[in-house]
Amino acid sequence: MHTLLIADDERLEREALKYIIRRGTADIDNIVEAVNGREAIEAAEKNSPDIAFLDIKMPGINGVETARRLKELLPACKIVFLTAFDTFDYAREALRLGAEDFLVKPVEDERVLELLDKLVRQVQIEHKEQQIIDRTRETLQGMIRSRETELSRQLTTGFLDTNKLNDYMTLAGIKSPRLELALLAVDLESYPMRVDREQHAQVLLTRCEQLCRREMEKQGLRCISGRLQSGILMLLINGEGIDSPLSRDSAEYKDFVEGMERTVREQVSLRAKLTIENKIPDFPELERRLSRLVLPEGAGTGPSVFSLKESLLHWIESGDDDVNQVVGQVFRWLDSQAAAAAALSSLDEVLAVVRHDLFCRIPGLELPPNFRTGFHEIPEEGVEAALREILRCLRDAAGRRKVAAGHPAVTVAADVMKQRFREELSVDMVADRTGHSVSHLSRLFRQELGMSILDFLTRLRMDEAKKLLREGEMQISCIAEEVGFQDPNYFSRVFRRDTGLSPREYRLSAKSG
């Protein structure tokens, strides 16, 4: 049922409208009256009418101004003007002011009921549409909160699933993100009271986290946060596509940092130091900086999470039978972490991202039903055997899918590119070897492998380039030529597009890992 507001300074007109409506329709169950514009606005604030009949010529605040204020207060409210003049100019003015229609006084029963029936149907349709929008928004917010919780948990491990981060930003409608990392390191020993430090530390850190989120959000930044053993780690996302207000180049940077440290000191009674990592250009750089921030919480040495993930993916896709080297790298990384249980949880996250990347790279990849997804409830002595089982299973599944990649023409084309990717090889040359046209082979390739012929060729070249960059000191120009690029500059651009890093940066990252 619906509420109607009638605002007219003539009592007989109000009574006539009420009589017509109550006798002629059951859709309006609540009629609210006002004798002038001021009363109409007050009544609208209290009753939220769905439809409002407003006399244009009311004393004080007239109908036109009343309509404007009602639309500000209740944008969905349907406005109908009451007027004594039946002219085209009035109709046009009513529509210009956002009114649905107008009624000429004295009003006619049939015209009033016909107009009300139309407006009630409009209101009902809009209510249903709004309910759908509200449910969709609620579902979306739930998805955003869920993804934020996952990212918050990952953040403190020194590893962030950038696929989930990208999903989060898509759900949140962030189109041109600027990323920053912030670390609030707190001195728990500076707390003036003697307390159970383990229990009370979490309370203190929670309070610090709340303060940080509040202050970052005041700066217009989305903040995903997590608690370390002695600090708060934050991923800051500026969704406006502009430089952050906390950039080191900005005049506000020093004041904000000092103010944040002072707030923690005054409100939580802890000494704190805030560090902000600005100008993070891409996800690979985010992974590296995050790993550097969190690593001091562990033993201090070992491969970075970024290089660990890259090594696992490379080994799985290479089909190498020797698992010892990659298992050794995993255990060096585990040994570099402070807490064994937390390290295994972090490794679960790394393997989850490896699986995700494999599914993206190898469409149709299938894992056995009994595939082990992590190290939960595995005794310490069984971790190595479980890790070997997981890695071999992923390698074998990737190998089976590649072998089973359907159409003979796709298999021939893939073999040609694997054998000759170091040469100056074109898509036309590949198609000629299969006996199919370029367009037909391209369609087959996308259907079978989910990528273009050129993407497949580029992937082969990039994988070989990464291997050469990791394993030797060959000049980058020589590597470019070795993997089929005649122009080293073009090779560098393609490499950066594929990895987010220049060849030199990738080599340094691999060595530091």
XYZ file of C-alpha atoms in Angstrom:
513
model
C 0.000 0.000 0.000
C 1.056 3.593 -0.598
C 1.069 7.074 0.943
C -0.251 10.184 -0.824
C 0.494 13.789 0.213
C -2.068 16.454 -0.754
C -0.831 20.039 -0.319
C -3.403 22.745 -1.143
C -4.446 25.858 0.754
C -8.101 25.316 -0.282
C -9.816 22.874 2.106
C -12.630 22.032 -0.349
C -10.102 20.928 -2.978
C -8.365 18.664 -0.452
C -11.663 17.162 0.669
C -12.790 16.576 -2.934
C -9.554 14.762 -3.752
C -9.764 12.595 -0.624
C -13.391 11.669 -1.386
C -12.567 10.674 -4.984
C -9.533 8.637 -3.975
C -11.061 6.791 -1.015
C -14.135 5.878 -3.023
C -12.321 4.975 -6.239
C -9.099 3.108 -5.323
C -7.743 0.799 -2.640
C -4.129 1.418 -3.618
C -3.765 4.492 -1.377
C -4.121 3.577 2.300
C -2.619 6.705 3.846
C -3.469 10.287 2.842
C -1.500 13.113 4.477
C -2.646 16.754 4.177
C -0.824 20.091 4.204
C -2.127 23.650 3.715
C 1.127 25.203 2.489
C 4.595 24.352 1.254
C 6.266 24.403 4.657
C 3.750 21.924 6.100
C 4.100 19.750 2.984
C 7.882 19.500 3.464
C 7.481 18.659 7.172
C 4.814 16.041 6.386
C 7.055 14.493 3.718
C 9.931 14.220 6.205
C 7.675 12.330 8.654
C 5.659 10.152 6.261
C 7.829 9.616 3.115
C 4.952 9.789 0.601
C 5.138 7.821 -2.637
C 3.042 10.418 -4.497
C 2.497 14.138 -3.836
C -0.282 16.389 -5.221
C 0.980 19.994 -4.904
C -0.975 23.173 -5.609
C 1.273 25.506 -7.605
C -0.159 28.710 -6.054
C 0.240 28.049 -2.306
C 1.081 30.890 0.100
C 4.616 31.103 1.436
C 6.653 28.346 -0.177
C 4.877 27.761 -3.484
C 4.310 24.431 -5.203
C 7.323 24.764 -7.496
C 9.788 25.307 -4.636
C 8.044 22.624 -2.565
C 8.466 20.153 -5.423
C 12.167 20.966 -5.681
C 12.704 20.350 -1.966
C 10.644 17.151 -1.996
C 12.767 15.795 -4.845
C 15.905 16.517 -2.819
C 14.383 14.757 0.186
C 12.631 11.895 -1.664
C 13.964 11.497 -5.212
C 11.537 8.643 -5.986
C 8.436 10.615 -4.964
C 6.002 11.202 -7.864
C 4.983 14.861 -8.121
C 1.659 16.037 -9.606
C 0.875 19.757 -9.784
C -2.618 21.140 -9.122
C -3.483 24.233 -11.146
C -6.513 26.249 -12.148
C -5.148 26.814 -15.669
C -5.384 24.198 -18.407
C -2.651 25.402 -20.735
C 0.207 23.793 -22.639
C 2.681 26.121 -20.918
C 1.734 24.713 -17.507
C 2.109 21.142 -18.711
C 5.531 21.889 -20.135
C 6.630 23.689 -16.963
C 5.415 20.762 -14.813
C 7.479 18.293 -16.797
C 10.510 20.603 -16.746
C 10.347 20.664 -12.951
C 10.390 16.878 -12.773
C 6.646 16.423 -12.207
C 4.892 13.389 -13.643
C 1.777 15.317 -14.723
C -0.666 18.037 -13.678
C -4.369 18.179 -12.697
C -6.691 21.066 -13.513
C -8.991 22.271 -10.750
C -11.761 21.486 -10.187
C -10.472 17.960 -10.610
C -12.397 15.264 -12.504
C -12.923 11.891 -10.820
C -11.944 9.800 -13.842
C -8.799 11.841 -14.524
C -7.625 11.621 -10.885
C -8.146 7.849 -10.641
C -6.583 7.189 -14.043
C -3.491 9.213 -13.110
C -3.204 7.574 -9.673
C -3.474 4.102 -11.187
C -0.595 4.914 -13.567
C 1.590 6.390 -10.817
C 0.953 3.521 -8.385
C 2.038 1.023 -11.051
C 5.193 3.070 -11.641
C 5.933 3.139 -7.896
C 5.422 -0.623 -7.600
C 7.749 -1.327 -10.528
C 10.404 1.005 -9.096
C 10.078 -0.585 -5.644
C 10.706 -4.023 -7.129
C 13.653 -2.718 -9.144
C 15.062 -1.064 -6.029
C 14.708 -4.315 -4.063
C 16.690 -6.118 -6.765
C 19.324 -3.372 -6.694
C 19.514 -3.541 -2.880
C 19.866 -7.324 -2.886
C 22.518 -7.131 -5.596
C 24.383 -4.424 -3.686
C 24.178 -6.461 -0.479
C 25.513 -9.548 -2.278
C 28.291 -7.491 -3.837
C 29.262 -5.982 -0.486
C 29.342 -9.469 1.002
C 31.676 -10.625 -1.782
C 33.898 -7.579 -1.244
C 34.051 -8.208 2.525
C 34.849 -11.882 1.966
C 37.656 -11.079 -0.478
C 38.985 -8.393 1.881
C 39.096 -10.920 4.733
C 41.095 -13.337 2.556
C 43.512 -10.609 1.516
C 43.911 -9.405 5.098
C 44.874 -12.922 6.175
C 47.348 -13.270 3.315
C 48.869 -9.839 3.828
C 50.600 -10.775 7.067
C 52.240 -13.860 5.541
C 54.324 -11.750 3.182
C 52.442 -13.172 0.229
C 49.431 -11.723 -1.577
C 47.330 -13.520 -4.175
C 47.263 -10.788 -6.806
C 44.478 -12.585 -8.690
C 42.238 -12.178 -5.635
C 43.404 -8.591 -5.242
C 42.471 -7.903 -8.845
C 39.052 -9.515 -8.229
C 38.593 -7.347 -5.139
C 39.326 -4.151 -7.057
C 36.976 -5.206 -9.871
C 34.166 -5.898 -7.377
C 34.819 -2.565 -5.658
C 34.698 -0.724 -9.011
C 38.314 0.466 -8.790
C 39.447 1.056 -12.365
C 42.755 2.943 -12.054
C 44.282 1.843 -8.751
C 47.379 3.335 -7.165
C 48.880 0.907 -4.646
C 50.845 1.643 -1.481
C 52.006 -0.358 1.502
C 52.172 1.030 5.013
C 53.717 -0.523 8.129
C 53.006 0.783 11.603
C 55.720 -0.764 13.775
C 54.778 -0.552 17.456
C 56.951 -0.997 20.539
C 54.856 -3.223 22.809
C 57.516 -2.871 25.537
C 56.630 0.829 25.757
C 53.147 0.083 27.151
C 53.180 1.541 30.691
C 51.134 -1.191 32.440
C 52.253 -4.666 33.468
C 49.960 -7.106 31.734
C 49.895 -10.578 30.257
C 51.803 -9.471 27.182
C 50.669 -12.259 24.839
C 46.968 -11.744 25.589
C 46.992 -7.981 25.949
C 49.207 -7.432 22.895
C 46.351 -8.517 20.617
C 44.024 -5.989 22.246
C 46.582 -3.214 21.774
C 47.288 -4.198 18.163
C 43.553 -4.365 17.394
C 43.159 -0.833 18.717
C 46.109 0.335 16.594
C 44.594 -1.364 13.542
C 41.266 0.409 14.064
C 43.014 3.770 14.344
C 45.047 3.135 11.192
C 42.041 2.102 9.112
C 40.067 5.120 10.287
C 42.840 7.578 9.453
C 43.611 5.995 6.062
C 39.951 6.011 5.064
C 39.803 9.717 6.019
C 42.446 10.214 3.318
C 40.123 8.586 0.757
C 42.105 5.334 0.657
C 40.741 1.803 0.820
C 42.681 0.001 3.519
C 43.206 -3.754 3.809
C 45.035 -4.416 7.046
C 46.518 -7.249 9.067
C 48.318 -7.636 12.369
C 51.941 -8.737 12.572
C 53.633 -9.773 15.812
C 54.559 -6.178 16.554
C 52.798 -3.966 14.074
C 50.050 -3.315 11.568
C 50.602 -3.940 7.865
C 48.313 -2.113 5.436
C 47.661 -2.300 1.721
C 46.365 1.110 0.641
C 44.386 1.429 -2.580
C 43.720 4.802 -4.115
C 40.915 4.249 -6.612
C 40.886 7.722 -8.112
C 43.743 7.119 -10.544
C 45.685 10.035 -9.076
C 48.709 10.313 -6.833
C 48.051 9.428 -3.217
C 47.609 12.236 -0.673
C 50.251 10.343 1.329
C 52.894 10.449 -1.393
C 56.324 11.368 -0.085
C 56.296 14.215 -2.585
C 53.192 15.775 -1.035
C 53.291 18.536 1.555
C 50.951 16.533 3.821
C 53.156 13.417 4.064
C 55.336 14.418 7.030
C 52.410 15.919 8.968
C 50.314 12.788 8.447
C 53.059 10.384 9.546
C 53.857 12.411 12.658
C 50.143 12.815 13.412
C 49.509 9.059 13.099
C 52.399 8.228 15.429
C 51.179 10.842 17.904
C 47.617 9.478 17.806
C 48.820 5.951 18.624
C 50.977 7.331 21.443
C 48.111 9.363 22.940
C 45.235 6.905 22.462
C 46.947 3.512 22.891
C 49.984 4.529 24.984
C 52.456 2.909 22.587
C 55.458 4.258 20.747
C 55.082 3.660 17.005
C 56.808 4.359 13.708
C 54.862 4.615 10.445
C 56.524 3.773 7.117
C 54.727 4.195 3.788
C 55.912 2.557 0.548
C 54.735 4.796 -2.331
C 54.681 4.476 -6.115
C 54.202 0.738 -6.510
C 53.807 0.392 -10.300
C 52.461 -3.153 -10.618
C 51.626 -6.421 -8.867
C 55.114 -7.994 -9.146
C 56.644 -4.957 -7.455
C 53.898 -5.132 -4.817
C 54.821 -8.764 -4.109
C 58.508 -7.917 -3.752
C 57.986 -4.939 -1.449
C 55.498 -6.864 0.667
C 57.936 -9.731 1.035
C 60.657 -7.288 2.164
C 58.362 -5.702 4.754
C 57.255 -8.985 6.310
C 60.504 -10.952 6.025
C 62.114 -9.310 9.107
C 59.391 -11.038 11.129
C 61.058 -14.351 10.189
C 64.606 -15.548 10.412
C 65.742 -12.998 7.875
C 67.077 -15.032 4.955
C 65.671 -17.287 2.255
C 63.913 -17.081 -1.082
C 61.224 -14.436 -1.515
C 57.618 -15.545 -1.930
C 57.635 -14.003 -5.403
C 60.617 -16.068 -6.605
C 59.214 -19.187 -4.889
C 55.941 -18.932 -6.790
C 57.761 -18.318 -10.090
C 60.044 -21.328 -9.523
C 57.127 -23.631 -8.731
C 55.229 -22.580 -11.857
C 58.302 -22.964 -14.049
C 59.070 -26.447 -12.724
C 55.472 -27.667 -13.098
C 55.120 -26.380 -16.668
C 58.556 -27.649 -17.701
C 57.571 -31.263 -16.960
C 60.957 -31.837 -15.272
C 61.280 -35.244 -13.555
C 63.717 -33.986 -10.899
C 61.678 -32.526 -8.036
C 64.575 -32.293 -5.562
C 65.753 -28.800 -6.532
C 62.345 -27.144 -6.235
C 61.558 -28.986 -2.971
C 64.868 -27.725 -1.618
C 63.906 -24.153 -2.489
C 60.562 -24.557 -0.702
C 62.262 -25.814 2.458
C 64.813 -22.990 2.394
C 61.880 -20.610 2.315
C 60.099 -22.480 5.139
C 63.282 -22.344 7.249
C 63.429 -18.564 6.795
C 60.052 -18.129 8.518
C 59.674 -17.544 12.247
C 56.767 -19.885 13.070
C 56.458 -23.296 11.437
C 52.640 -23.427 11.589
C 52.302 -19.948 10.070
C 54.866 -20.840 7.397
C 52.893 -23.922 6.315
C 49.738 -21.807 6.164
C 51.597 -19.345 3.950
C 52.774 -22.205 1.742
C 49.142 -23.276 1.368
C 48.413 -19.773 0.041
C 51.348 -19.934 -2.397
C 50.196 -23.292 -3.762
C 46.633 -21.973 -4.092
C 47.895 -19.176 -6.335
C 50.060 -21.611 -8.306
C 46.956 -23.744 -8.951
C 44.984 -20.650 -9.971
C 47.702 -19.555 -12.406
C 47.883 -23.049 -13.891
C 44.125 -23.146 -14.466
C 44.398 -19.763 -16.244
C 47.366 -20.844 -18.355
C 46.118 -24.357 -19.182
C 42.338 -24.310 -19.872
C 40.689 -27.647 -19.115
C 43.271 -28.624 -16.499
C 41.848 -31.373 -14.266
C 43.142 -32.522 -10.897
C 42.291 -35.934 -9.393
C 39.400 -36.030 -6.887
C 41.749 -36.979 -4.025
C 44.183 -34.130 -4.737
C 45.676 -32.775 -1.517
C 45.167 -29.009 -1.312
C 47.341 -28.218 1.692
C 49.222 -29.318 4.782
C 46.428 -29.216 7.350
C 46.813 -31.908 10.045
C 49.981 -33.321 8.432
C 52.681 -34.188 11.021
C 56.004 -32.408 10.591
C 57.763 -35.556 9.377
C 55.174 -35.978 6.618
C 55.413 -32.460 5.112
C 58.159 -33.242 2.590
C 56.394 -36.327 1.227
C 53.114 -34.396 0.949
C 54.859 -31.530 -0.870
C 56.446 -33.932 -3.378
C 53.052 -35.549 -3.958
C 51.364 -32.178 -4.572
C 54.041 -30.943 -6.975
C 54.162 -34.182 -8.977
C 50.375 -34.246 -9.211
C 50.302 -30.675 -10.560
C 53.122 -31.427 -13.006
C 51.450 -34.596 -14.279
C 48.035 -32.913 -14.650
C 49.605 -30.056 -16.630
C 51.457 -32.536 -18.828
C 48.347 -34.643 -19.492
C 46.312 -31.597 -20.511
C 48.990 -30.369 -22.882
C 49.214 -33.785 -24.549
C 45.423 -34.044 -24.791
C 44.971 -30.643 -26.350
C 42.528 -31.928 -28.946
C 42.695 -31.052 -32.626
C 45.653 -32.462 -34.621
C 46.270 -29.089 -36.259
C 46.723 -27.503 -32.815
C 49.164 -30.245 -31.807
C 51.164 -29.796 -35.028
C 51.217 -26.008 -34.626
C 52.283 -26.267 -30.983
C 55.092 -28.711 -31.891
C 56.308 -26.432 -34.711
C 56.502 -23.471 -32.335
C 58.221 -25.486 -29.583
C 60.884 -26.600 -32.054
C 61.341 -23.302 -33.903
C 60.410 -20.491 -31.471
C 64.070 -19.352 -31.488
C 63.753 -18.556 -35.195
C 62.029 -15.610 -36.846
C 58.717 -17.452 -36.918
C 55.429 -15.894 -38.069
C 51.813 -17.005 -37.617
C 51.548 -17.482 -41.394
C 54.510 -19.881 -41.348
C 52.922 -21.907 -38.528
C 49.573 -22.083 -40.351
C 51.288 -23.258 -43.564
C 52.751 -26.249 -41.707
C 49.267 -27.352 -40.566
C 47.526 -26.944 -43.923
C 44.924 -24.589 -42.420
C 44.272 -20.907 -42.965
C 45.457 -18.484 -40.313
C 41.876 -17.581 -39.319
C 40.782 -21.238 -39.016
C 43.867 -22.263 -37.052
C 43.426 -19.239 -34.777
C 39.856 -20.312 -33.958
C 40.990 -23.874 -33.226
C 43.794 -22.586 -31.022
C 41.465 -20.433 -28.942
C 38.943 -23.265 -28.599
C 41.584 -25.781 -27.477
C 44.050 -23.688 -25.466
C 42.167 -20.486 -24.664
C 44.846 -18.261 -26.222
C 45.948 -16.976 -29.622
C 48.771 -18.504 -31.686
C 50.884 -15.420 -31.062
C 50.236 -15.621 -27.304
C 51.395 -19.250 -27.296
C 54.546 -18.372 -29.231
C 55.241 -15.437 -26.924
C 54.762 -17.654 -23.852
C 57.361 -20.123 -25.161
C 59.814 -17.308 -25.815
C 59.207 -15.647 -22.449
C 59.617 -18.920 -20.532
C 62.957 -19.570 -22.252
C 64.046 -15.977 -21.648
C 63.238 -16.277 -17.939
C 65.234 -19.477 -17.747
C 68.265 -17.852 -19.390
C 68.000 -14.786 -17.157
C 67.858 -16.935 -14.016
C 70.609 -19.372 -14.902
C 73.407 -17.357 -16.502
C 75.065 -14.050 -17.280
C 74.251 -13.892 -20.999
C 73.737 -10.326 -22.245
C 70.109 -9.322 -22.586
C 70.548 -8.488 -26.288
C 71.907 -12.014 -26.839
C 68.990 -13.519 -24.904
C 66.574 -11.564 -27.091
C 68.142 -13.018 -30.228
C 68.305 -16.490 -28.667
C 64.513 -16.558 -28.117
C 63.546 -15.222 -31.537
C 63.558 -11.413 -31.197
C 65.636 -9.388 -33.639
C 65.086 -6.109 -31.772
C 66.259 -6.108 -28.095
C 64.120 -3.053 -27.302
C 60.994 -4.785 -28.572
C 61.966 -7.891 -26.580
C 62.231 -5.762 -23.424
C 58.790 -4.235 -24.021
C 57.185 -7.652 -24.538
C 58.991 -9.049 -21.473
C 57.763 -6.163 -19.296
C 54.220 -6.588 -20.587
C 54.364 -10.305 -19.742
C 56.037 -10.098 -16.308
C 55.664 -6.521 -15.136
C 59.481 -6.269 -14.982
C 62.278 -5.399 -17.341
C 64.672 -8.292 -18.150
C 67.326 -6.685 -15.930
C 64.884 -6.268 -13.023
C 63.767 -9.881 -13.407
C 67.359 -11.138 -13.305
C 68.115 -9.105 -10.159
C 64.882 -10.325 -8.509
C 65.689 -13.958 -9.320
C 69.192 -13.606 -7.882
C 68.020 -11.834 -4.726
C 65.384 -14.549 -4.248
